[in-house]
Tab-separated table of C-alpha atoms in Angstrom:
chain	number	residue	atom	x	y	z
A	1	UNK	CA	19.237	5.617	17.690
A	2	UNK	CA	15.792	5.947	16.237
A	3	UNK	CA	12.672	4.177	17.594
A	4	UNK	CA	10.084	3.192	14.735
A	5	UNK	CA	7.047	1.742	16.723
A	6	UNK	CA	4.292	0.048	14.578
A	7	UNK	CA	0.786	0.390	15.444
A	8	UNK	CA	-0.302	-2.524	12.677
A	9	UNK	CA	-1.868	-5.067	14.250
A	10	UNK	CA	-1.700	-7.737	10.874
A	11	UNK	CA	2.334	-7.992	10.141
A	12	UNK	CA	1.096	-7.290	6.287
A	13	UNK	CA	-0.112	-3.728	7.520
A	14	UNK	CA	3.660	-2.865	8.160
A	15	UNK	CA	4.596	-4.265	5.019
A	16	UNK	CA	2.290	-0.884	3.798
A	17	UNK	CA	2.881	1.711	7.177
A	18	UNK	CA	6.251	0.699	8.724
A	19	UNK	CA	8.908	-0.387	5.949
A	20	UNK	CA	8.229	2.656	3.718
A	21	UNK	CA	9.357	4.813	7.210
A	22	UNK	CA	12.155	2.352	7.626
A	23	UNK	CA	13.468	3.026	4.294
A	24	UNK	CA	13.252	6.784	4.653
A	25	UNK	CA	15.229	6.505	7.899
A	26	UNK	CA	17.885	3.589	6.297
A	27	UNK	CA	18.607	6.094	3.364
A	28	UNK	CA	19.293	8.924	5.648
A	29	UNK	CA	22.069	7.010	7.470
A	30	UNK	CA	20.396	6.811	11.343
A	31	UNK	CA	20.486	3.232	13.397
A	32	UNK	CA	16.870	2.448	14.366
A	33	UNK	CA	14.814	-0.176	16.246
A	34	UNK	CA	11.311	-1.351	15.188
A	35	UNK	CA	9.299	-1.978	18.644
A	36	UNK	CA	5.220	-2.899	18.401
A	37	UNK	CA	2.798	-1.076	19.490
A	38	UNK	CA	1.926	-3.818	22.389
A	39	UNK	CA	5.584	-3.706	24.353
A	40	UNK	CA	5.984	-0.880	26.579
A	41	UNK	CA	9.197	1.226	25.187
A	42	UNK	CA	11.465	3.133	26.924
A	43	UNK	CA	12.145	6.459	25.383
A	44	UNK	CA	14.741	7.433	27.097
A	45	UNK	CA	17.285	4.475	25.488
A	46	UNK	CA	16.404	6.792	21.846
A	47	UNK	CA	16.977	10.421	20.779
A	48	UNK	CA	13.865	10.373	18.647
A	49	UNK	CA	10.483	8.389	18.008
A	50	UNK	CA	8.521	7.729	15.115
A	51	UNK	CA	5.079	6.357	15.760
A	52	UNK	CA	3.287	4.767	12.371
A	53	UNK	CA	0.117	4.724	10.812
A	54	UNK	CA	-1.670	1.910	10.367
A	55	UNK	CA	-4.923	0.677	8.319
A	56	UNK	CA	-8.057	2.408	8.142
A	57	UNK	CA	-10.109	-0.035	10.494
A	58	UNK	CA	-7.052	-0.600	13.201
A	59	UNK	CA	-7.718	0.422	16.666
A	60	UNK	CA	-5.902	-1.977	18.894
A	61	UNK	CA	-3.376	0.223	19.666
A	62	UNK	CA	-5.536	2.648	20.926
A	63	UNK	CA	-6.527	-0.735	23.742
A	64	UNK	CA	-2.652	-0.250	24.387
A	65	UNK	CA	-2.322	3.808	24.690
A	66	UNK	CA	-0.959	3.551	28.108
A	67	UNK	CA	2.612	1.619	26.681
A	68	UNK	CA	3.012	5.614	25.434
A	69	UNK	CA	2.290	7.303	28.768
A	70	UNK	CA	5.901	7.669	29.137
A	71	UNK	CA	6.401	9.685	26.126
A	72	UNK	CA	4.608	12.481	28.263
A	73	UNK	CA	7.890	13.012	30.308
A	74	UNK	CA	10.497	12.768	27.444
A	75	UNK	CA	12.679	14.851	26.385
A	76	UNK	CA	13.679	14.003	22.671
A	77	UNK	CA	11.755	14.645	19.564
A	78	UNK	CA	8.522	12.664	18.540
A	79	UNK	CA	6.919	12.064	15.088
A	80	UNK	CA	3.360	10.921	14.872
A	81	UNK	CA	1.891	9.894	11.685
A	82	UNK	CA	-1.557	9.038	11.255
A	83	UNK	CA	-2.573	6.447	14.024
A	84	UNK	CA	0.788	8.149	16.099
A	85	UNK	CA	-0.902	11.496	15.734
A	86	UNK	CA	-3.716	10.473	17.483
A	87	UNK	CA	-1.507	9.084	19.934
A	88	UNK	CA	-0.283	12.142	21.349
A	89	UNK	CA	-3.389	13.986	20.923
A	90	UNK	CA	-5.073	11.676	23.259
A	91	UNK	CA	-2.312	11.698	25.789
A	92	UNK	CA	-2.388	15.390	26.015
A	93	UNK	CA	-5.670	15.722	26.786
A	94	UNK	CA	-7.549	16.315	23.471
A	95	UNK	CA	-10.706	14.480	21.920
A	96	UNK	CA	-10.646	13.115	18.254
A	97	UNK	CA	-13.607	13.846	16.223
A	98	UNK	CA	-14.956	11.212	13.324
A	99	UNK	CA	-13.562	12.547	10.103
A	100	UNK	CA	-13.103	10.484	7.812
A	101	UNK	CA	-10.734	11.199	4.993
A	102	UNK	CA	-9.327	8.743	2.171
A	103	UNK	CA	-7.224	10.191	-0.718
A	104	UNK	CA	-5.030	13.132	-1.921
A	105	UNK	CA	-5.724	16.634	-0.452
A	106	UNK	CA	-4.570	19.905	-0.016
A	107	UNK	CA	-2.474	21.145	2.970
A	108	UNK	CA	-2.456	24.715	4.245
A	109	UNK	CA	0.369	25.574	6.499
A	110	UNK	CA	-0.744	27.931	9.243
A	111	UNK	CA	2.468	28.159	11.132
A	112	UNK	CA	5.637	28.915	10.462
A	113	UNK	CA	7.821	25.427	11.693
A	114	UNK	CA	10.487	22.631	10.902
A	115	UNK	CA	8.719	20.227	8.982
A	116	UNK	CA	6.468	21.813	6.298
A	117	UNK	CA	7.572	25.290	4.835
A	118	UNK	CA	5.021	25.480	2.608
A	119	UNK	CA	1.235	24.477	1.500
A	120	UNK	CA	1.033	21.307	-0.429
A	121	UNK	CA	-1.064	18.302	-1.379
A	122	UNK	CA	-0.975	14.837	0.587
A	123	UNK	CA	-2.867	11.664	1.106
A	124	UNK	CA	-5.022	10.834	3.842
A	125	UNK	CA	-6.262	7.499	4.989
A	126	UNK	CA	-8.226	8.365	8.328
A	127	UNK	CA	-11.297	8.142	10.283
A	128	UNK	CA	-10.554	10.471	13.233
A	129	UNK	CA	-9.050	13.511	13.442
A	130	UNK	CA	-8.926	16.765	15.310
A	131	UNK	CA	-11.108	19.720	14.661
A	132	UNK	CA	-9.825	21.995	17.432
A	133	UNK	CA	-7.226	21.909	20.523
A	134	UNK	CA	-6.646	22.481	23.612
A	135	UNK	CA	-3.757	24.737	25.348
A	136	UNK	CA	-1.449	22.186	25.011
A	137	UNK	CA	-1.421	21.846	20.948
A	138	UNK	CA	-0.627	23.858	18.078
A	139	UNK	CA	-1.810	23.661	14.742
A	140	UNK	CA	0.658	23.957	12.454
A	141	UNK	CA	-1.192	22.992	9.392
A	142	UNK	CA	-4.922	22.676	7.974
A	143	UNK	CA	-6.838	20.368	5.593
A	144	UNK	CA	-9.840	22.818	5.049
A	145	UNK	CA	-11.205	22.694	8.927
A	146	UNK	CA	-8.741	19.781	10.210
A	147	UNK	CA	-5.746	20.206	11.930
A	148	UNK	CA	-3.534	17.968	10.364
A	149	UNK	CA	-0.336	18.894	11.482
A	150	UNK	CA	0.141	20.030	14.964
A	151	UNK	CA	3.072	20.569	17.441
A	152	UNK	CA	2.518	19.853	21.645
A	153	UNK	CA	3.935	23.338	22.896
A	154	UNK	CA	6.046	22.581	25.424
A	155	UNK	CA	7.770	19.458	23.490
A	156	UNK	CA	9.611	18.859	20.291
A	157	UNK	CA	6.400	16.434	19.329
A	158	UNK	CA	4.477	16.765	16.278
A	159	UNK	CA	1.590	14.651	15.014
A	160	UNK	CA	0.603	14.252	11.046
A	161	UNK	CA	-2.871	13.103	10.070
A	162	UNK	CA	-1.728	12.059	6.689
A	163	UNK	CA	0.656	9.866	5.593
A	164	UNK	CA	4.107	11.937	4.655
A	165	UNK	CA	6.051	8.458	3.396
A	166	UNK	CA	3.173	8.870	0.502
A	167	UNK	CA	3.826	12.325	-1.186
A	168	UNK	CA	5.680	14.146	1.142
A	169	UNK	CA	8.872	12.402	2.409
A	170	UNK	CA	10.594	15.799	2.658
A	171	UNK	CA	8.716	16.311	6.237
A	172	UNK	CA	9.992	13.109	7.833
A	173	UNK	CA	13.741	14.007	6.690
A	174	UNK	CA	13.208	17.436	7.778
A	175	UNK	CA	12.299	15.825	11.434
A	176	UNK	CA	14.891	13.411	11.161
A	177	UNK	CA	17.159	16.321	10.938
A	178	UNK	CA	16.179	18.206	13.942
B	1	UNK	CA	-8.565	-13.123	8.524
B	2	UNK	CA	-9.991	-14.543	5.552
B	3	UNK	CA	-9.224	-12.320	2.813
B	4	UNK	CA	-9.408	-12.218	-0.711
B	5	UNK	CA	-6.750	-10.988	-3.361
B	6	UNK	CA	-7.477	-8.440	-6.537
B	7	UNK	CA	-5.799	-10.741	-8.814
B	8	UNK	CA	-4.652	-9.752	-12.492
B	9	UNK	CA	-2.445	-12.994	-12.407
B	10	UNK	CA	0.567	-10.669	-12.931
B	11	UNK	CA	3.511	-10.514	-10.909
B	12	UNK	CA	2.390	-7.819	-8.295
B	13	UNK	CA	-0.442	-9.946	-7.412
B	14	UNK	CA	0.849	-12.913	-7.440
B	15	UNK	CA	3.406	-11.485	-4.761
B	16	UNK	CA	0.738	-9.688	-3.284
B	17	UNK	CA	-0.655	-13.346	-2.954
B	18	UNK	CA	1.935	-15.176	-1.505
B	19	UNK	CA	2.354	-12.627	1.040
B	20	UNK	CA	-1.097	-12.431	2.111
B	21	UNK	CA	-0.634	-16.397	2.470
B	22	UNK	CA	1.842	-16.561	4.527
B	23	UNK	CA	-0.298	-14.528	7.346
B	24	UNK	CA	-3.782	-14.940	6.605
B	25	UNK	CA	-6.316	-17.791	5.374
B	26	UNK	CA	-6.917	-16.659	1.271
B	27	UNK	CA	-10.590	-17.657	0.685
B	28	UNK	CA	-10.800	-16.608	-2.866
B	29	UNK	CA	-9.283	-14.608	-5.345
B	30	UNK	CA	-11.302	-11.739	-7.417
B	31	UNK	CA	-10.801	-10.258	-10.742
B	32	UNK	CA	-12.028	-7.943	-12.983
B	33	UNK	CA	-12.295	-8.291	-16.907
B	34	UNK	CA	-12.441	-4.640	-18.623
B	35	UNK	CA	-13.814	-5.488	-21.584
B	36	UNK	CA	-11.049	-3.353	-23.610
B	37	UNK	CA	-7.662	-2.111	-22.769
B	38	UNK	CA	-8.673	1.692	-21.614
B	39	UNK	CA	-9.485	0.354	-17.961
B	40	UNK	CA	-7.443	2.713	-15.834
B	41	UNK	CA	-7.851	1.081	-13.218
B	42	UNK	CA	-7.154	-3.386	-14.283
B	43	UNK	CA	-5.247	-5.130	-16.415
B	44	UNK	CA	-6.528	-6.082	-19.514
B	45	UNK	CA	-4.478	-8.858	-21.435
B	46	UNK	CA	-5.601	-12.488	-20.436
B	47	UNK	CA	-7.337	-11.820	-17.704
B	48	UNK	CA	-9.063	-15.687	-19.581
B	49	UNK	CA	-5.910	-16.951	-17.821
B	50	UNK	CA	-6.604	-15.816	-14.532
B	51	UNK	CA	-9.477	-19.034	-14.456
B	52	UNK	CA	-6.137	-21.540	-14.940
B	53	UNK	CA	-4.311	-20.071	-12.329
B	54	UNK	CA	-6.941	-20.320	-10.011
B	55	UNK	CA	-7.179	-23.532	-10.765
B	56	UNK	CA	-3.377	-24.192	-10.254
B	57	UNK	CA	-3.556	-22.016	-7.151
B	58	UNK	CA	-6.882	-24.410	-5.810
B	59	UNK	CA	-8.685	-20.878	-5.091
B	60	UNK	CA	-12.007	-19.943	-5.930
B	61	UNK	CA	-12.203	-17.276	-8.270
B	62	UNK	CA	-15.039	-14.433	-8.287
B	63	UNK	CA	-14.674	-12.971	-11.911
B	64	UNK	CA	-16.551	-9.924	-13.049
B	65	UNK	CA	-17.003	-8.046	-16.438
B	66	UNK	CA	-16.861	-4.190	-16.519
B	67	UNK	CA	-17.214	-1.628	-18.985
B	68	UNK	CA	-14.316	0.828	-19.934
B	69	UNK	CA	-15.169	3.453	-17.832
B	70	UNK	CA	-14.074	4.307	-14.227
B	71	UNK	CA	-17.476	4.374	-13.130
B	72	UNK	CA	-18.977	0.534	-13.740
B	73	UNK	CA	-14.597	-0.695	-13.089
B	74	UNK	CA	-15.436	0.611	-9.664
B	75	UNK	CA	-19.271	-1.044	-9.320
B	76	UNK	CA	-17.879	-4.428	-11.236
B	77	UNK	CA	-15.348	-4.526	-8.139
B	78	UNK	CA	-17.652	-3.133	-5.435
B	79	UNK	CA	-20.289	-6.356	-6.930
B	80	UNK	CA	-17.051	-8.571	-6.200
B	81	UNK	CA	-16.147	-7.687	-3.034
B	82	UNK	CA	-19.700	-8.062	-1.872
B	83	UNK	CA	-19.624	-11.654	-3.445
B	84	UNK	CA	-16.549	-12.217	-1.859
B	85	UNK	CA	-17.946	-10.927	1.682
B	86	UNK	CA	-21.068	-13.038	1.500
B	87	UNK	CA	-19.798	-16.191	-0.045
B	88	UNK	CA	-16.491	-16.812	1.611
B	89	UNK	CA	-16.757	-14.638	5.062
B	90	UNK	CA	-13.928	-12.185	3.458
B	91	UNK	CA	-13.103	-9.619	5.780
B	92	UNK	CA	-9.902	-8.097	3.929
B	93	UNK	CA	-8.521	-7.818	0.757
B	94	UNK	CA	-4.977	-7.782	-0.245
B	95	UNK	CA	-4.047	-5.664	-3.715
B	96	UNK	CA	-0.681	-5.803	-5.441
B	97	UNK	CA	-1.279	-1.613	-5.533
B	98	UNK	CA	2.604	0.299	-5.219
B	99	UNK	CA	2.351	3.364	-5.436
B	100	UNK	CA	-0.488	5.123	-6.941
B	101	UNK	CA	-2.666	7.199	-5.014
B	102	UNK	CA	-5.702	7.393	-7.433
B	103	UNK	CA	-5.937	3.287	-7.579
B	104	UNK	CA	-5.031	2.917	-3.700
B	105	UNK	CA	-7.906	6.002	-2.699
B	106	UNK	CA	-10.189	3.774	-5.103
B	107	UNK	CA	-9.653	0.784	-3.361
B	108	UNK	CA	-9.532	2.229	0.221
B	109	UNK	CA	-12.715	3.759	-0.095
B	110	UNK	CA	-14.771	0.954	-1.347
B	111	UNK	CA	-13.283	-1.888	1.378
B	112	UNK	CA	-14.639	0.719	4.175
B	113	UNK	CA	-17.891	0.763	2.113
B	114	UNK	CA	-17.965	-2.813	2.707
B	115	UNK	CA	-16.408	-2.395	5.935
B	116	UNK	CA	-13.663	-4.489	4.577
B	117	UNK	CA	-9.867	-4.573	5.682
B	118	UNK	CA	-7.538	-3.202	3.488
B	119	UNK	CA	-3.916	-4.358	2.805
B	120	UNK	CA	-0.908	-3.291	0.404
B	121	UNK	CA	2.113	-5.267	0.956
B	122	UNK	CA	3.371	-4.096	-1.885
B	123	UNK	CA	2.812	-0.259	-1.341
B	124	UNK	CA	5.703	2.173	-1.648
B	125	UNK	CA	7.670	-0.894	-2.621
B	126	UNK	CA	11.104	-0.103	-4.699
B	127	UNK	CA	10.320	-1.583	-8.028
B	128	UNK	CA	13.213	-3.376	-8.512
B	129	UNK	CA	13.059	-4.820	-5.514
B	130	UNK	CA	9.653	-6.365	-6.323
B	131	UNK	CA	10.931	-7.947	-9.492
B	132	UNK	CA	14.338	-8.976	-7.614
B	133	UNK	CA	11.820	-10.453	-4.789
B	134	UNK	CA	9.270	-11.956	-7.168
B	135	UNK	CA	12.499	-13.866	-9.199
B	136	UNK	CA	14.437	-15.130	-6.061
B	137	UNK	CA	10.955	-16.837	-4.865
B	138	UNK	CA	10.432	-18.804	-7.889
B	139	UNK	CA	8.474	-16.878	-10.173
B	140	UNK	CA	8.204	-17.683	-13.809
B	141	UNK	CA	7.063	-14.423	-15.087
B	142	UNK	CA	6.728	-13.794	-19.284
B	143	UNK	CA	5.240	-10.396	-20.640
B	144	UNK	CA	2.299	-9.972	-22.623
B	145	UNK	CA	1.909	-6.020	-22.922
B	146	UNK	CA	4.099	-3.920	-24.120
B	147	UNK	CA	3.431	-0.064	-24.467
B	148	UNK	CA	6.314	2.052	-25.180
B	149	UNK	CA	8.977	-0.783	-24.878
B	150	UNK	CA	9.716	-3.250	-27.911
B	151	UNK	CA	7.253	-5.734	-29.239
B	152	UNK	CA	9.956	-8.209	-29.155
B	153	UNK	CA	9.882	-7.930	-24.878
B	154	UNK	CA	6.479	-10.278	-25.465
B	155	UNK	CA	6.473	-14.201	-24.418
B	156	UNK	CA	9.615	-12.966	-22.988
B	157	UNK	CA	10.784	-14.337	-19.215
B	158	UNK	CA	11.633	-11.768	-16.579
B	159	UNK	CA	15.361	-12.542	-15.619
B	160	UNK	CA	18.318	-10.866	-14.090
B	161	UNK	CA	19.514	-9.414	-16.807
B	162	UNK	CA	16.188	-7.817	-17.957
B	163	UNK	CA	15.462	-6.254	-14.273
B	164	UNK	CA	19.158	-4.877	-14.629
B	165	UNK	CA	18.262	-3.374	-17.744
B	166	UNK	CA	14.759	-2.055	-16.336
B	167	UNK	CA	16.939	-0.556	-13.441
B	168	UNK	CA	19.055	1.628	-15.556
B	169	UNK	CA	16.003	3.323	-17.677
B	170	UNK	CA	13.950	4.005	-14.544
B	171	UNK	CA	14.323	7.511	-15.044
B	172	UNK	CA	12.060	7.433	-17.565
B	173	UNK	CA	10.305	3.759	-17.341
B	174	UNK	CA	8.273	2.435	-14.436
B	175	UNK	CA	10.205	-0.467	-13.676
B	176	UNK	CA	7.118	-2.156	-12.027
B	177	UNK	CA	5.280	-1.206	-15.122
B	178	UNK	CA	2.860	0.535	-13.000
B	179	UNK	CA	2.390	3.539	-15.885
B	180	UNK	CA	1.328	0.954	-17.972
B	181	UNK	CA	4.954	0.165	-20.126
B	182	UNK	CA	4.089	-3.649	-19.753
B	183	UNK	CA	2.261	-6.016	-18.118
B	184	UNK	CA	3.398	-9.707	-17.285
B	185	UNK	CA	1.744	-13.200	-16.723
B	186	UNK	CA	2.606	-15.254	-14.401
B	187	UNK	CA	3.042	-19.185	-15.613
B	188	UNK	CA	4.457	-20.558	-12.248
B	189	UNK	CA	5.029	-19.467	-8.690
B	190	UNK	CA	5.413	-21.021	-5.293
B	191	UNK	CA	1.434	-21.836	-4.690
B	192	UNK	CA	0.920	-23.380	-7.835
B	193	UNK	CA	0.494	-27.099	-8.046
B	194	UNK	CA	0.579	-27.326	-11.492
B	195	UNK	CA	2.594	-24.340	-14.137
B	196	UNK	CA	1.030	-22.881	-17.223
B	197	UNK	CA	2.062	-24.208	-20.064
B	198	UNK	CA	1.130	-21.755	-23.274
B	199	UNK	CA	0.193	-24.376	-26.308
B	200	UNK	CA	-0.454	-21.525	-29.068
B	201	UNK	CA	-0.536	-17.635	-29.578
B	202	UNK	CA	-0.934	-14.417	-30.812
B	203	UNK	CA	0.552	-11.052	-31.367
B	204	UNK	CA	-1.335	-7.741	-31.928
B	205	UNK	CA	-0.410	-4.333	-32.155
B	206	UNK	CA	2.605	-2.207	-33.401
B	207	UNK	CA	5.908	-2.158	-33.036
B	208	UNK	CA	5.877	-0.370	-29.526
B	209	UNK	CA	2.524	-0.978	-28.356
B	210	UNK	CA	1.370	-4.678	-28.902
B	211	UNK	CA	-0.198	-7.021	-27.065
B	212	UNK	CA	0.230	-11.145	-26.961
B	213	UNK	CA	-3.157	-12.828	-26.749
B	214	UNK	CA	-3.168	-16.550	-25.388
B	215	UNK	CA	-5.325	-18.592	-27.392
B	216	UNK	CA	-5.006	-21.924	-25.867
B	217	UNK	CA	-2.657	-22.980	-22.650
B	218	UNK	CA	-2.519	-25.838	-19.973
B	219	UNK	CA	-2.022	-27.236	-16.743
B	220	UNK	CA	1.071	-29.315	-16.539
């Protein structure tokens, strides 16, 4: 079982950030559950999470960031997109920077891994981002100096700063498949 | 919220609408008028219609003229969101945009100019299913541009049979129309009060690239 959680807080924003992931997960075959960002989940109950994007001026769920604390102690494998990306940057430690970043953009894969095998172009709707890491993170991919795809080390996590469901569906069916 | 809607009075904003409806308070509607067809960016045909369906619809309307270029499209709808900000407390707008990236960019970057909201209910949508949604709630949808498809498509309704027909050429037609193969007009849908009855028109253009021009329509 999959666990989608939206981070919208307008029901219209998941009309835009959570039913085009739901679709990509429905037409690979897996059961899922749609939980909001607000509800504390339980991650052991799933064998992998997707955490949404939402729109560019949302940051309620970042008033909610301890309903994810959890996540720190899983086990399974974690996908954060866009608002989910900073997500588990914050809870492992690391600071977002302001960079703000609307439209279609080249991606530079840094490292070899399971999502992204090679350099490609994507769209971007945020405001934050991160610049650097600390111990804990990997980059796996750049967007000139931002780390837009990184892996937590000692986890099967990874966080996107762009929105795959756009132009790059491939990556969320490669992590569906892990 | 109060929001306002980009509104071509097609079908994709006219769903767009009723969606944005059912969650939030929609203080006025805005549209822009290219003043020819080469707008990348709006639709072109009728947009003289667009002033009846607000009036069906019993929404203000903020209507703004732009040149053909991309430059003055996106300062006419920068103008009109600022209107639409000032005169009706807007704080989001709702577009009927599905999947392309160059129109969505455009309009994400000038709502956080105008520190703005931005919503796409219909983004990443399957096309069909937008027409399949857009005909089970009631819409009476005709078409009034055709570009690559057959002049005789215009004044046409949108039906079952046509979307089933749309469905088997999408590999090489947009079935939303979104490249531009048609664009519709819509006469009735669940927030109108009154529909749009068409009294007289007119047909320009070729055989696969025509255009039907309302010249006089009602409120009944």
């Amino acid at each position: 079982m999959i666990l989608i959680v939206s981070t919208c807080r307008y029901s219209l924003s998941e009309e835009e950030f959570v039913r085009p992931i739901v679709e990509i997960v429905q037409d690979c075959g897996f059961d899922y559950e749609v939980r909001r960002y607000s509800e504390r989940i339980e991650p052991s109950e799933y064998s992998k999470i997707i955490i949404c994007g939402t729109a560019l001026r949302d940051f309620d769920y970042l008033i909610y960031i301890h309903n994810f604390t959890q996540l720190i102690d899983y086990d399974g494998t974690v996908l954060g997109i866009c608002a989910g990306y900073q997500i588990l940057a914050k809870l492992f430690s690391n600071e977002l920077e302001e960079v703000k970043k609307i439209g279609v953009y080249d991606v530079k894969v840094v490292k070899d891994n399971p999502l992204i095998d090679k350099d490609t172009r994507s769209y971007f709707l945020h405001k934050f981002s991160l610049k650097k890491t600390n111990e804990l993170l990997e980059p796996l991919a750049m967007q000139n100096d931002e780390i837009c795809v990184f892996k937590v080390k000692s986890k099967e996590f990874y966080g996107v700063s762009f929105h795959p469901e756009v132009l790059n569906k491939e990556i969320i069916v490669n992590f569906l498949r892990l | 919220m109060n929001v306002c809607v980009l509104y071509s009075g097609g079908k994709d904003s006219n769903l767009a609408l009723l969606k944005a409806h059912e969650e939030f308070e929609v203080s006025c509607l805005v549209t822009l008028s290219p003043k020819s067809e080469e707008s990348s960016i709006f639709h072109y045909p009728n947009t003289e219609l667009v002033k009846l369906q607000a009036e069906s619809l019993g929404i203000p309307l903020i209507m703004e003229t732009c040149s053909d270029d991309e430059e003055s499209s996106l300062k006419a709808l920068y103008n009109a969101l600022r209107k639409a900000k000032e005169l009706y407390s807007v704080e989001g707008v709702v577009t009927g945009a599905i999947r392309s990236t160059y129109q969505a960019t455009r309009f994400q970057r000038i709502c956080d100019d105008l520190e703005l909201w931005c919503f796409n209910p219909l983004w990443l949508r399957d096309e069909i299913s937008i027409l399949n949604e857009a005909l089970e709630r009631g819409f009476e949808i005709i078409f009034v541009r055709v570009a690559g498809l057959d002049r005789s498509m215009l004044g046409k309704r949108l039906n079952e049979e046509i979307v089933q027909k749309f469905a088997k050429m999408r590999s090489y037609l947009n079935p939303a129309g979104e490249g531009g193969e048609y664009e519709t007009l819509v006469l009735n849908m669940p927030l109108f009060k009154k529909r749009i009855k068409i009294l007289e028109f007119e047909i320009i253009g070729g055989e696969f690239d025509a255009t039907l021009i309302v010249k006089r329509a009602e409120l009944v």
